[in-house]
Coordinates of N, CA and C in Angstrom, one line a residue:
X99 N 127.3 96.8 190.4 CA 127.7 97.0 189.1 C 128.7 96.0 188.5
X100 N 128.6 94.8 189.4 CA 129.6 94.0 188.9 C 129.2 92.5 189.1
X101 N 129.4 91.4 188.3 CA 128.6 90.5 188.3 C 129.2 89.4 187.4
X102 N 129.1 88.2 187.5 CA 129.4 86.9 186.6 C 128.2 86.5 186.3
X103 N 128.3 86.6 184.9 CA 126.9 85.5 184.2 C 127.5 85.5 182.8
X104 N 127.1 83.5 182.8 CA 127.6 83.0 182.1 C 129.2 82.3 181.5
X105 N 129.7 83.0 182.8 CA 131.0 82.6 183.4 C 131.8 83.4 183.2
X106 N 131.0 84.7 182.5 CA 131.8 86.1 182.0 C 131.8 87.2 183.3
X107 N 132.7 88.0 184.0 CA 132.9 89.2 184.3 C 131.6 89.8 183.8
X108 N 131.2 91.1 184.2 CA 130.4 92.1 183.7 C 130.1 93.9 184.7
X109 N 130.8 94.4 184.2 CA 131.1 95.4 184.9 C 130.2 96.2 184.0
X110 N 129.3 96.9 184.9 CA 128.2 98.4 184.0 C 128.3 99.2 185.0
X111 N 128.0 100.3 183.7 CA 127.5 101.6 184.2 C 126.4 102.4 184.6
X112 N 125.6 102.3 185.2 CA 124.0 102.9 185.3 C 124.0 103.7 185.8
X113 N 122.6 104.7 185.8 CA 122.0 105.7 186.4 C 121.9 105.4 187.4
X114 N 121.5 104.2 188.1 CA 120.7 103.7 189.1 C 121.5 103.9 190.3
X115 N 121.2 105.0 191.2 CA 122.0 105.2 192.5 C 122.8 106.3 192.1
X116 N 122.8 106.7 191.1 CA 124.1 107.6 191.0 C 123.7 109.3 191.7
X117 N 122.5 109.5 191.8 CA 122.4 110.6 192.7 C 122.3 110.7 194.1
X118 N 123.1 109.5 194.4 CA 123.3 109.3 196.3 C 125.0 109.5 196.6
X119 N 125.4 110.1 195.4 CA 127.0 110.4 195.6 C 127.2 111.1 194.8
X120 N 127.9 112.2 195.2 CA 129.0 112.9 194.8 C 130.0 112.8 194.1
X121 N 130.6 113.0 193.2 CA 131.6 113.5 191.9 C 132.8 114.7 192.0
X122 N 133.7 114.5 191.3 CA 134.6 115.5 191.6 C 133.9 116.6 190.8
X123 N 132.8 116.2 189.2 CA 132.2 117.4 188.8 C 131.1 117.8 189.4
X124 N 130.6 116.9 190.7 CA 129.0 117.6 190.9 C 128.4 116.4 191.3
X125 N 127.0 116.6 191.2 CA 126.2 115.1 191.4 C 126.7 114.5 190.2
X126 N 126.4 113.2 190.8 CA 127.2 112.0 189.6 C 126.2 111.2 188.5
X127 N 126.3 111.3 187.3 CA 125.6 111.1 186.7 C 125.1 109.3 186.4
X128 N 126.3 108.6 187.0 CA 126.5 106.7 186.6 C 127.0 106.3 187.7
X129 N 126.8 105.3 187.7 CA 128.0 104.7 189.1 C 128.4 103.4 188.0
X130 N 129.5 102.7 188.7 CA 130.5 101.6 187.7 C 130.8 100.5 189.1
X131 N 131.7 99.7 188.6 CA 132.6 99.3 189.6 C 134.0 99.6 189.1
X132 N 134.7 99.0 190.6 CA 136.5 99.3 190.2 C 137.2 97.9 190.5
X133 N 137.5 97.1 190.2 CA 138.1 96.0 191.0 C 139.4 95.8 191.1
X134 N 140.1 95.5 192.6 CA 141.3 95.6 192.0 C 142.0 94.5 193.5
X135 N 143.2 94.2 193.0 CA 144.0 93.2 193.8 C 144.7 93.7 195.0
X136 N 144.6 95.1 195.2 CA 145.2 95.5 196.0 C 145.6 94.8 197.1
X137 N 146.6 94.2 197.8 CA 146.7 93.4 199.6 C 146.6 92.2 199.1
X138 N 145.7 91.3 198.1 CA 145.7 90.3 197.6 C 146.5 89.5 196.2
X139 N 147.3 90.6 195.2 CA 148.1 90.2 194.7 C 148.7 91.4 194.0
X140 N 149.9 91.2 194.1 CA 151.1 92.1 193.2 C 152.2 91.2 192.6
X141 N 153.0 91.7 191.6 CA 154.1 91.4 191.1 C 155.0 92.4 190.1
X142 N 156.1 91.7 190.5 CA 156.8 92.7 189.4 C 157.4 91.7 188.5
X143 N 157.3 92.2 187.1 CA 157.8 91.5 186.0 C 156.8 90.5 185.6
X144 N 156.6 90.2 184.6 CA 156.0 89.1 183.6 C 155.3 89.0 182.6
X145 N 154.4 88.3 182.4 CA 152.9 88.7 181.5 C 151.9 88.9 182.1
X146 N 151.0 90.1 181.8 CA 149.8 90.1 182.5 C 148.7 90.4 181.3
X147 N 147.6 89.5 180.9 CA 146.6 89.7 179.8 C 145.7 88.9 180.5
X148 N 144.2 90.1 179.4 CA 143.0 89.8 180.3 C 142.4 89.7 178.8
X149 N 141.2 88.8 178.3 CA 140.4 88.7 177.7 C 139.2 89.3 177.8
X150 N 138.7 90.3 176.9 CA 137.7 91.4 177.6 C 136.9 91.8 176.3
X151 N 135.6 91.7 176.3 CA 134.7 92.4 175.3 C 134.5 93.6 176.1
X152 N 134.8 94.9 175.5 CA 134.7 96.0 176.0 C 133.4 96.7 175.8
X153 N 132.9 97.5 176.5 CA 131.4 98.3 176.1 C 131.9 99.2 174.8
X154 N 130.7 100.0 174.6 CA 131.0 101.2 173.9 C 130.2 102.3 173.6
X155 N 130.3 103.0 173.8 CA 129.6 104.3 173.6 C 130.3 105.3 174.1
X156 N 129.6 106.8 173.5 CA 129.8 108.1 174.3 C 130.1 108.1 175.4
X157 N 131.7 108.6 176.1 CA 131.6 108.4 177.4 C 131.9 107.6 178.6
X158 N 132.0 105.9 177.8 CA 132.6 105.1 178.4 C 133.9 104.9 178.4
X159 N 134.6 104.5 179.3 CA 135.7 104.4 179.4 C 136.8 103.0 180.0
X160 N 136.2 102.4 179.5 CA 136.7 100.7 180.4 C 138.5 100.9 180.2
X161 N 139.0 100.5 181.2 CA 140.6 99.9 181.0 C 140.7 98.5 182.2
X162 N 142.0 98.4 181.9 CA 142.9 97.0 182.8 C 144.1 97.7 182.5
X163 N 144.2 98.0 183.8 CA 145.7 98.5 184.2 C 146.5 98.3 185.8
X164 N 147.1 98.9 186.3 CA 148.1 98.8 187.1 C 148.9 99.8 188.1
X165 N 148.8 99.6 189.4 CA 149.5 100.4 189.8 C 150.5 99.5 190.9
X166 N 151.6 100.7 191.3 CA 152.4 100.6 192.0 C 152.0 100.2 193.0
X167 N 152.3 99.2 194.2 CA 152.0 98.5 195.2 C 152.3 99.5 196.6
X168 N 153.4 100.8 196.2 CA 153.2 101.6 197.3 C 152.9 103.1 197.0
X169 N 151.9 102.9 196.3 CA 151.0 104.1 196.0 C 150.7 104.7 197.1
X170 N 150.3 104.1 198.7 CA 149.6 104.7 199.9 C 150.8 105.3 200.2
X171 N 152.4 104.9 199.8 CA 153.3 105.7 200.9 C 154.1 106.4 199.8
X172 N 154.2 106.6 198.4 CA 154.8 107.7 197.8 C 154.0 108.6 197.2
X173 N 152.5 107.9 196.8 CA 151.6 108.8 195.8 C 151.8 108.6 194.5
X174 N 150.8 108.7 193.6 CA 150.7 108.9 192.2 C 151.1 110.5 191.8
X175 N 152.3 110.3 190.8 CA 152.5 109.1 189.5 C 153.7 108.3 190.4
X176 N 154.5 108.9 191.3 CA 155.7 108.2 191.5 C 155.5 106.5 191.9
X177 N 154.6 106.1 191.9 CA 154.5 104.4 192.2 C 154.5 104.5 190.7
X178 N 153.9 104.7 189.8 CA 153.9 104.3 188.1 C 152.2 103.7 188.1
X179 N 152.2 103.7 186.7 CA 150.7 103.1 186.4 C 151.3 102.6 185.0
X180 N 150.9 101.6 184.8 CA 151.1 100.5 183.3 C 149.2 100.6 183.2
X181 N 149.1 101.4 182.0 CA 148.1 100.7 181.7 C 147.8 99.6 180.3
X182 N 147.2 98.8 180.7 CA 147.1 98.0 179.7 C 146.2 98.2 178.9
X183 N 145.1 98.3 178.8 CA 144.2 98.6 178.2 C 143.2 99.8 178.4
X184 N 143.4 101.0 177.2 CA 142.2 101.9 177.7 C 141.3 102.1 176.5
X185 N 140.4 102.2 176.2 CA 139.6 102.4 175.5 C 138.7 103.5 175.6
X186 N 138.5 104.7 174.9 CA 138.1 105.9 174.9 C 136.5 105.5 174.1
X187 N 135.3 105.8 174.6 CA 134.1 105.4 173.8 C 134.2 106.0 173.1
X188 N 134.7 107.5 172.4 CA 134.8 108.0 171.7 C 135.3 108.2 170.4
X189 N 136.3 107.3 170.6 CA 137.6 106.5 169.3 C 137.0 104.4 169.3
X190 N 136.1 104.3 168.9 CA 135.9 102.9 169.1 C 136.4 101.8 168.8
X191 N 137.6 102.2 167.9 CA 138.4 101.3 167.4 C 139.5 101.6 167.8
X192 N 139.6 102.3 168.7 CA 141.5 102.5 169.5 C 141.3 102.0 171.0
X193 N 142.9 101.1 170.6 CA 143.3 100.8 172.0 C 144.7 101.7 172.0
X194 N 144.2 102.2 173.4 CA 145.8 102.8 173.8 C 146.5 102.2 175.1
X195 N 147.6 102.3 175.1 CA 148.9 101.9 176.1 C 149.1 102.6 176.5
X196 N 149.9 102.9 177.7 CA 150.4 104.2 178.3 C 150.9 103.4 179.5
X197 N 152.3 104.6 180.1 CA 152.8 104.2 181.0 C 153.1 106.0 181.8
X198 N 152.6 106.1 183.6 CA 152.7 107.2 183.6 C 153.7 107.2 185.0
X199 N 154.6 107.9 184.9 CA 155.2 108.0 186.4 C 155.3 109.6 186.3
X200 N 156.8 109.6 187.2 CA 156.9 111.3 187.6 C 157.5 112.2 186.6
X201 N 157.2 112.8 186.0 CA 157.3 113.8 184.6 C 156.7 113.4 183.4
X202 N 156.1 111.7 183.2 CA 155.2 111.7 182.0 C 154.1 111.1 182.5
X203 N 153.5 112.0 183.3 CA 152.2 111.3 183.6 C 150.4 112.2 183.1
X204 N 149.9 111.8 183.7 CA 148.2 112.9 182.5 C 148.3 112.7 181.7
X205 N 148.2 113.6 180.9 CA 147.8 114.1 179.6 C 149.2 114.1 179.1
X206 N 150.3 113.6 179.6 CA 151.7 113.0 178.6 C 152.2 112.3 179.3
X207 N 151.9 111.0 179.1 CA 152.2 110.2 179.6 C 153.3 108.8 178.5
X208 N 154.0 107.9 178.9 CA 154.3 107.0 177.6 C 153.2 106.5 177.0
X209 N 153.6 106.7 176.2 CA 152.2 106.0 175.3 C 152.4 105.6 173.9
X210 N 151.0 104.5 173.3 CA 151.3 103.9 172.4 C 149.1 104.2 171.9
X211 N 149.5 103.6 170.8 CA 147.6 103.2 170.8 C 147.9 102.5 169.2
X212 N 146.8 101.9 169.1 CA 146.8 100.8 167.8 C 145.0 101.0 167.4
X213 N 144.9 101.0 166.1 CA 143.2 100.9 166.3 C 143.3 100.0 165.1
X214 N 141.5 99.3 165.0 CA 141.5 97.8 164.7 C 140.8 98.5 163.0
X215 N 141.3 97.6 161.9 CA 141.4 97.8 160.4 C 139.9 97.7 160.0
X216 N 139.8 98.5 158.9 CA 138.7 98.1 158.6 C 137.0 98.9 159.6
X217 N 137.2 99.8 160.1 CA 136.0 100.2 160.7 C 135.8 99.4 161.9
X218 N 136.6 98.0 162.4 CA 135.8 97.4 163.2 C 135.8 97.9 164.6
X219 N 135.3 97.8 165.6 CA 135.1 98.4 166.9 C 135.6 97.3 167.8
X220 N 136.3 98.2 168.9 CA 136.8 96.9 169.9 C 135.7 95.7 170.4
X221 N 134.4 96.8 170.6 CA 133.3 96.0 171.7 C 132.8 95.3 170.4
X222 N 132.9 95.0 169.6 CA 132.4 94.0 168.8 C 132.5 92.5 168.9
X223 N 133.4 92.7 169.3 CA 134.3 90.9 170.0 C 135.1 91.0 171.0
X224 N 135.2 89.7 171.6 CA 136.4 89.4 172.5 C 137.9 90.1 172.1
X225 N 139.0 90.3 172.9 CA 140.3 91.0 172.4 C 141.1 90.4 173.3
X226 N 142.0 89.9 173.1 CA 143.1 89.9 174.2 C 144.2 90.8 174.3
X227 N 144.2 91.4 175.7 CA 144.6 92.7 176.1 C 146.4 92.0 176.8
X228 N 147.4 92.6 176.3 CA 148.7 92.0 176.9 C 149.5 93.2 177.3
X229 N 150.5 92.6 178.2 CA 151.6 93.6 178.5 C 152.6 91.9 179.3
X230 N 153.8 92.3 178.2 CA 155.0 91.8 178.8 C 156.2 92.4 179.2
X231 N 156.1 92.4 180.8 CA 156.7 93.3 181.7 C 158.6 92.9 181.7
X232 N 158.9 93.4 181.5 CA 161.0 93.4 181.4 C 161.7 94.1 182.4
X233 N 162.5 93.8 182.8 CA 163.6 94.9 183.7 C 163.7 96.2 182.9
X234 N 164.0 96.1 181.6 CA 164.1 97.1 180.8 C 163.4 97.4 179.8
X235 N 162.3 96.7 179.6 CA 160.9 96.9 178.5 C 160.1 96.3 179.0
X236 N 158.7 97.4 178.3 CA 157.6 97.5 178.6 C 156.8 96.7 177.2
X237 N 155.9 95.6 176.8 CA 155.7 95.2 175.7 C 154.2 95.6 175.9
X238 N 153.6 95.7 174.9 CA 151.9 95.8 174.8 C 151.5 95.3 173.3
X239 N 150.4 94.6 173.4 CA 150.3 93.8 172.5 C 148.7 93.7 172.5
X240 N 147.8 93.7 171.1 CA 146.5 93.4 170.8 C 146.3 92.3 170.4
X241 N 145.6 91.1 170.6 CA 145.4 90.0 170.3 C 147.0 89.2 169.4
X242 N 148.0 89.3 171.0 CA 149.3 88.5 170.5 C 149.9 89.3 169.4
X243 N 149.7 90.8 168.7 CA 150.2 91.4 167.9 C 150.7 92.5 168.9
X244 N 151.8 92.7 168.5 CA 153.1 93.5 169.3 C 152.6 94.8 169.1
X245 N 152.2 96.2 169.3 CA 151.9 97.8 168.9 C 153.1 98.9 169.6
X246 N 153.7 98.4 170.5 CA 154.2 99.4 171.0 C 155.3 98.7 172.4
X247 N 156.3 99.2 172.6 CA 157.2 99.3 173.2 C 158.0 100.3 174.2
X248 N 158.2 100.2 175.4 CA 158.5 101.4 176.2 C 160.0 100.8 177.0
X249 N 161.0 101.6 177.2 CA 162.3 101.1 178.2 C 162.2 102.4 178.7
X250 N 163.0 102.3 179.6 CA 164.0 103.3 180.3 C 164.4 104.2 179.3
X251 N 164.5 104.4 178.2 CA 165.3 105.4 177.5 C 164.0 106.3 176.8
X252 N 162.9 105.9 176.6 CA 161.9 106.5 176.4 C 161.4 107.4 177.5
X253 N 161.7 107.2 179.0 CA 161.5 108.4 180.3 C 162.3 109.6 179.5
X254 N 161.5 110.8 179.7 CA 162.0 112.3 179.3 C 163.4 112.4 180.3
X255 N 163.7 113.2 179.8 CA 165.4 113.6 180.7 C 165.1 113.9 181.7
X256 N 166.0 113.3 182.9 CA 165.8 114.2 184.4 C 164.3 113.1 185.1
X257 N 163.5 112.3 184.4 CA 162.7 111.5 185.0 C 163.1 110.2 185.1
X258 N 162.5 109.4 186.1 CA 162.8 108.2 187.0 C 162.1 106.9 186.0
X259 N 162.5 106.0 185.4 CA 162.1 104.6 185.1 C 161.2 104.1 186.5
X260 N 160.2 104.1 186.7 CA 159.9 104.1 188.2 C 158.8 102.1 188.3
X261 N 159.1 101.4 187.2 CA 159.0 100.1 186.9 C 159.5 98.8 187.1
X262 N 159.8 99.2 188.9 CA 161.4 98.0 189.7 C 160.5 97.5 190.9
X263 N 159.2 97.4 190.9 CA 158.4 97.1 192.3 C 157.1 96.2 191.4
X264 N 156.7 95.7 192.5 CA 155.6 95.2 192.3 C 154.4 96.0 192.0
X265 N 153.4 95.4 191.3 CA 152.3 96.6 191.2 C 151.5 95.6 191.1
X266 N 149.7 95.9 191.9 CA 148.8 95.3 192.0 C 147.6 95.7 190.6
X267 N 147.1 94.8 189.7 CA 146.1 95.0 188.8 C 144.5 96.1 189.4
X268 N 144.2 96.7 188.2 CA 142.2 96.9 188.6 C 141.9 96.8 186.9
X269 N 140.8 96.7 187.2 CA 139.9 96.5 186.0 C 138.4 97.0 186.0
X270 N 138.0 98.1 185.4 CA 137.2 99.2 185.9 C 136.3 99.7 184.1
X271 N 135.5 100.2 184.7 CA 134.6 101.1 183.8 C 134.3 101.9 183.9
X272 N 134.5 103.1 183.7 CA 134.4 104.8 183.7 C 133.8 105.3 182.9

């Protein structure tokens, strides 16, 4: 499900194989790929952007995001996840941001989203996808346009800034 042509990435989703595994809902309806740097590269702090024509439809779910480098020894949320880019098939013109650790993580998580003017759809073109990582801010940006901002003072009361370690990239389709 994953492939270079043309000198482009290409990550899909198909039927094909998907009823030789299991699903947290049941038999699985697609299989995808997941790629990610785990053991091979982490960092903490800087810029990280990916140039990415996203799919779209009902259902799809592509992001570029991030997790904490010691996810195997504390667990999610408390390693953190930066996500950089998620796109919901369902909203086709929204990108959203989010950032989740221990008390804003799921379904309330930090977050931001931006959607593109005019009717146009992400998967229509190329986008550049950003996050400029700070000791004390979180930057996210759509094609070099700034949308949203996260520090330490945006964590709910009583939760942990949990954004002081290295974290390894994936880039996936769901």
């Amino acid at each position: 499900n994953a492939h270079i042509e043309g000198g482009a990435l290409h990550i899909t989703a198909t039927p094909d194989g998907a009823d030789q595994h299991q699903c947290w809902y049941g038999k699985c309806q697609y299989t995808s790929a997941r790629l990610q740097t785990k053991g091979k590269f982490d960092q903490h702090l800087g810029r990280f952007e990916a140039r990415i024509q996203v799919p779209q439809g009902q259902g799809i779910w592509p992001a570029f995001w991030m997790l904490g480098n010691d996810i195997d020894d504390i667990g999610w949320p408390t390693c953190g996840e930066i996500d950089i880019m998620e796109n919901i098939g369902k909203e086709p013109a929204t990108l959203h941001g989010s950032l989740h650790g221990p008390g804003y993580s799921g379904g309330q998580p930090l977050t931001g989203q931006v959607s593109l003017e005019g009717g146009g759809k992400l998967a229509d073109e190329y986008h550049l996808y950003t996050v400029e990582w700070e000791a004390d801010a979180i930057r996210f940006y759509l094609d070099d346009e700034l949308y949203e901002t996260q520090t330490p003072n945006d964590v709910p009361g009583g939760a942990m800034w949990v954004f002081d370690h290295p974290f390894f990239m994936l880039l996936n389709v769901a």
